[in-house]
Amino acid sequence: MIPALLAHGRATPTCGRRKKEGGSSIPPYSPTLCTAAGAAISAFLIQTPARLFDMAIERTFSILKPDATRRNLTGAVNAKIEQAGLRIVAQKRVRMTRDQAETFYSVHSARPFFGELVDSMIAGPVVVQVLEGENAIKTYRDVMGATNPANADAGTIRKEFAVSVGENTVHGSDAPETAAIEIAQWFAGNEIVG
């Protein structure tokens, strides 16, 4: 919108001194040369960090695992997510089937902990979510903390709420491609409200 205003001459990005007829100068931000909108846009552009114009708004997928729902931690975990600047744009409480859990964690199917992981995910309800924000994947992974709560940083979800490596409260996507697949497994496009 700002470039459109500037291109059509409805606002001026800077308002310097200019000569009037007769040789006298008009002071900066004179209403005869600059609109109030132009002055506001100039001030905004000067005071706004350049990184805001290059924001990487993305979406990531989150699961609040059965150990979290069993202990009624949904609100506490959501508060940490929102305090980190992420928006919850889709959320629902579901009971995973064995087939859904096996599909979801199929990347780990050859690992020795696969059966235990699937069993833990179907042991109770989960809350599946789509989170949105600047660099959402990295931001959420930082907020989650290390998989092992003993190694997680203070203030992270896992440090504060996880019981063990196996009951570590939350899952989060690790890459944009993974996030897209995980989101599509649990949400239709019209269920995501940004």
Coordinates of C-alpha atoms in Angstrom, one line a residue, residues 18-185:
R18 CA 11.1 23.9 -1.6
K19 CA 10.9 27.4 -3.2
K20 CA 7.6 29.1 -3.6
E21 CA 6.9 31.5 -6.4
G22 CA 8.7 34.7 -5.5
G23 CA 11.8 32.9 -4.0
S24 CA 10.8 32.3 -0.3
S25 CA 11.1 28.8 1.0
I26 CA 8.3 26.6 2.5
P27 CA 9.3 24.8 5.7
P28 CA 9.5 21.0 5.9
Y29 CA 6.1 19.2 6.4
S30 CA 4.2 22.2 5.1
P31 CA 0.6 21.3 4.5
T32 CA 0.9 22.9 1.0
L33 CA 3.5 20.3 0.0
C34 CA 3.0 17.3 2.2
T35 CA -0.1 15.5 3.2
A36 CA -0.5 14.3 6.8
A37 CA -0.4 10.8 5.4
G38 CA 2.9 11.5 3.7
A39 CA 4.4 12.7 6.9
A40 CA 3.1 9.7 8.8
I41 CA 4.4 7.3 6.2
S42 CA 7.8 9.0 6.3
A43 CA 8.0 8.8 10.1
F44 CA 6.9 5.1 9.9
L45 CA 9.5 4.2 7.3
I46 CA 12.2 5.9 9.3
Q47 CA 11.3 4.4 12.6
T48 CA 10.5 0.8 11.4
P49 CA 13.3 -1.7 11.4
A50 CA 14.0 -3.0 8.0
R51 CA 13.6 -6.6 9.2
L52 CA 9.9 -6.0 9.6
F53 CA 9.6 -5.7 5.8
D54 CA 11.5 -9.0 5.3
M55 CA 9.5 -11.1 7.8
A56 CA 9.4 -14.8 7.1
I57 CA 5.8 -15.5 8.2
E58 CA 5.3 -19.2 8.1
R59 CA 3.2 -21.9 9.7
T60 CA 4.2 -24.9 11.8
F61 CA 2.4 -27.8 13.3
S62 CA 2.1 -28.6 17.0
I63 CA 0.8 -31.4 19.1
L64 CA 0.1 -31.2 22.8
K65 CA 0.7 -34.8 23.7
P66 CA -1.4 -37.0 26.0
D67 CA 0.8 -36.3 29.0
A68 CA -0.1 -32.6 28.6
T69 CA -3.8 -33.0 28.2
R70 CA -4.0 -35.5 31.1
R71 CA -2.5 -32.9 33.4
N72 CA -4.7 -30.0 32.0
L73 CA -1.8 -28.1 30.6
T74 CA -3.4 -26.9 27.3
G75 CA -3.9 -23.3 28.6
A76 CA -0.4 -23.1 30.1
V77 CA 1.3 -24.4 27.0
N78 CA -0.8 -22.1 24.7
A79 CA 0.2 -19.1 26.9
K80 CA 3.9 -19.9 26.3
I81 CA 3.2 -20.2 22.5
E82 CA 1.5 -16.9 22.4
Q83 CA 4.0 -15.2 24.6
A84 CA 6.6 -16.2 22.0
G85 CA 4.7 -14.2 19.4
L86 CA 3.1 -17.1 17.7
R87 CA -0.6 -17.1 16.8
I88 CA -2.7 -20.3 17.1
V89 CA -4.6 -20.2 13.8
A90 CA -6.2 -23.7 14.1
Q91 CA -6.6 -26.0 17.1
K92 CA -8.7 -29.1 17.9
R93 CA -8.7 -31.8 20.5
V94 CA -8.7 -35.3 19.0
R95 CA -8.1 -38.9 20.0
M96 CA -5.4 -40.3 17.6
T97 CA -6.0 -43.8 16.2
R98 CA -3.2 -46.3 16.0
D99 CA -3.2 -45.9 12.2
Q100 CA -3.0 -42.1 12.5
A101 CA -0.1 -42.3 15.0
E102 CA 1.8 -44.8 12.9
T103 CA 1.3 -42.7 9.8
F104 CA 2.3 -39.5 11.6
Y105 CA 5.5 -41.0 13.1
S106 CA 6.3 -43.3 10.1
V107 CA 9.7 -41.6 9.7
H108 CA 10.6 -43.4 13.0
S109 CA 9.1 -46.8 12.0
A110 CA 12.5 -48.6 12.0
R111 CA 13.6 -47.1 15.3
P112 CA 13.4 -49.3 18.5
F113 CA 11.2 -46.7 20.3
F114 CA 8.5 -46.6 17.5
G115 CA 6.0 -48.9 19.2
E116 CA 6.3 -47.1 22.5
L117 CA 6.0 -43.8 20.8
V118 CA 2.8 -44.8 19.0
D119 CA 1.4 -46.3 22.2
S120 CA 2.0 -43.1 24.1
M121 CA 0.3 -41.0 21.4
I122 CA -2.9 -43.0 21.5
A123 CA -3.0 -43.3 25.3
G124 CA -5.2 -40.2 25.6
P125 CA -6.5 -37.1 23.7
V126 CA -4.0 -34.7 22.0
V127 CA -4.4 -31.1 20.9
V128 CA -3.3 -30.6 17.3
Q129 CA -2.5 -27.0 16.3
V130 CA -1.3 -24.8 13.5
L131 CA 0.9 -22.0 14.6
E132 CA 1.7 -18.9 12.6
G133 CA 4.3 -16.2 13.0
E134 CA 7.7 -14.9 11.9
N135 CA 10.0 -17.9 11.5
A136 CA 7.4 -20.0 13.3
I137 CA 9.2 -23.3 12.9
K138 CA 12.4 -22.1 14.6
T139 CA 10.5 -20.0 17.1
Y140 CA 8.3 -22.9 18.2
R141 CA 11.3 -25.3 18.4
D142 CA 13.1 -22.8 20.6
V143 CA 10.0 -22.4 22.9
M144 CA 9.6 -26.2 23.1
G145 CA 13.1 -26.8 24.3
A146 CA 15.3 -29.9 24.0
T147 CA 13.6 -33.3 23.6
N148 CA 15.1 -34.4 27.0
P149 CA 13.6 -32.0 29.5
A150 CA 16.8 -32.4 31.6
N151 CA 18.7 -30.7 28.8
A152 CA 16.0 -28.1 28.0
D153 CA 16.7 -24.4 28.7
A154 CA 14.9 -22.7 31.6
G155 CA 11.5 -21.2 30.6
T156 CA 10.9 -23.7 27.7
I157 CA 7.8 -25.8 27.6
R158 CA 9.7 -29.0 28.1
K159 CA 11.7 -27.7 31.0
E160 CA 8.6 -26.5 32.8
F161 CA 6.1 -29.3 31.9
A162 CA 7.7 -32.4 30.5
V163 CA 7.9 -35.5 32.6
S164 CA 10.5 -37.4 30.7
V165 CA 11.9 -37.9 27.2
G166 CA 9.0 -40.2 26.4
E167 CA 6.4 -37.8 27.9
N168 CA 7.8 -34.5 26.7
T169 CA 4.5 -32.7 26.4
V170 CA 4.8 -31.3 22.8
H171 CA 5.7 -32.0 19.2
G172 CA 6.7 -29.4 16.7
S173 CA 7.6 -29.6 13.0
D174 CA 11.3 -29.5 12.2
A175 CA 11.2 -28.1 8.6
P176 CA 8.7 -26.3 6.2
E177 CA 8.2 -29.5 4.2
T178 CA 7.4 -31.5 7.3
A179 CA 5.1 -28.8 8.6
A180 CA 3.1 -28.8 5.3
I181 CA 2.7 -32.6 5.5
E182 CA 1.7 -32.6 9.2
I183 CA -0.7 -29.8 8.8
A184 CA -2.4 -31.5 5.9
Q185 CA -2.8 -34.7 7.8

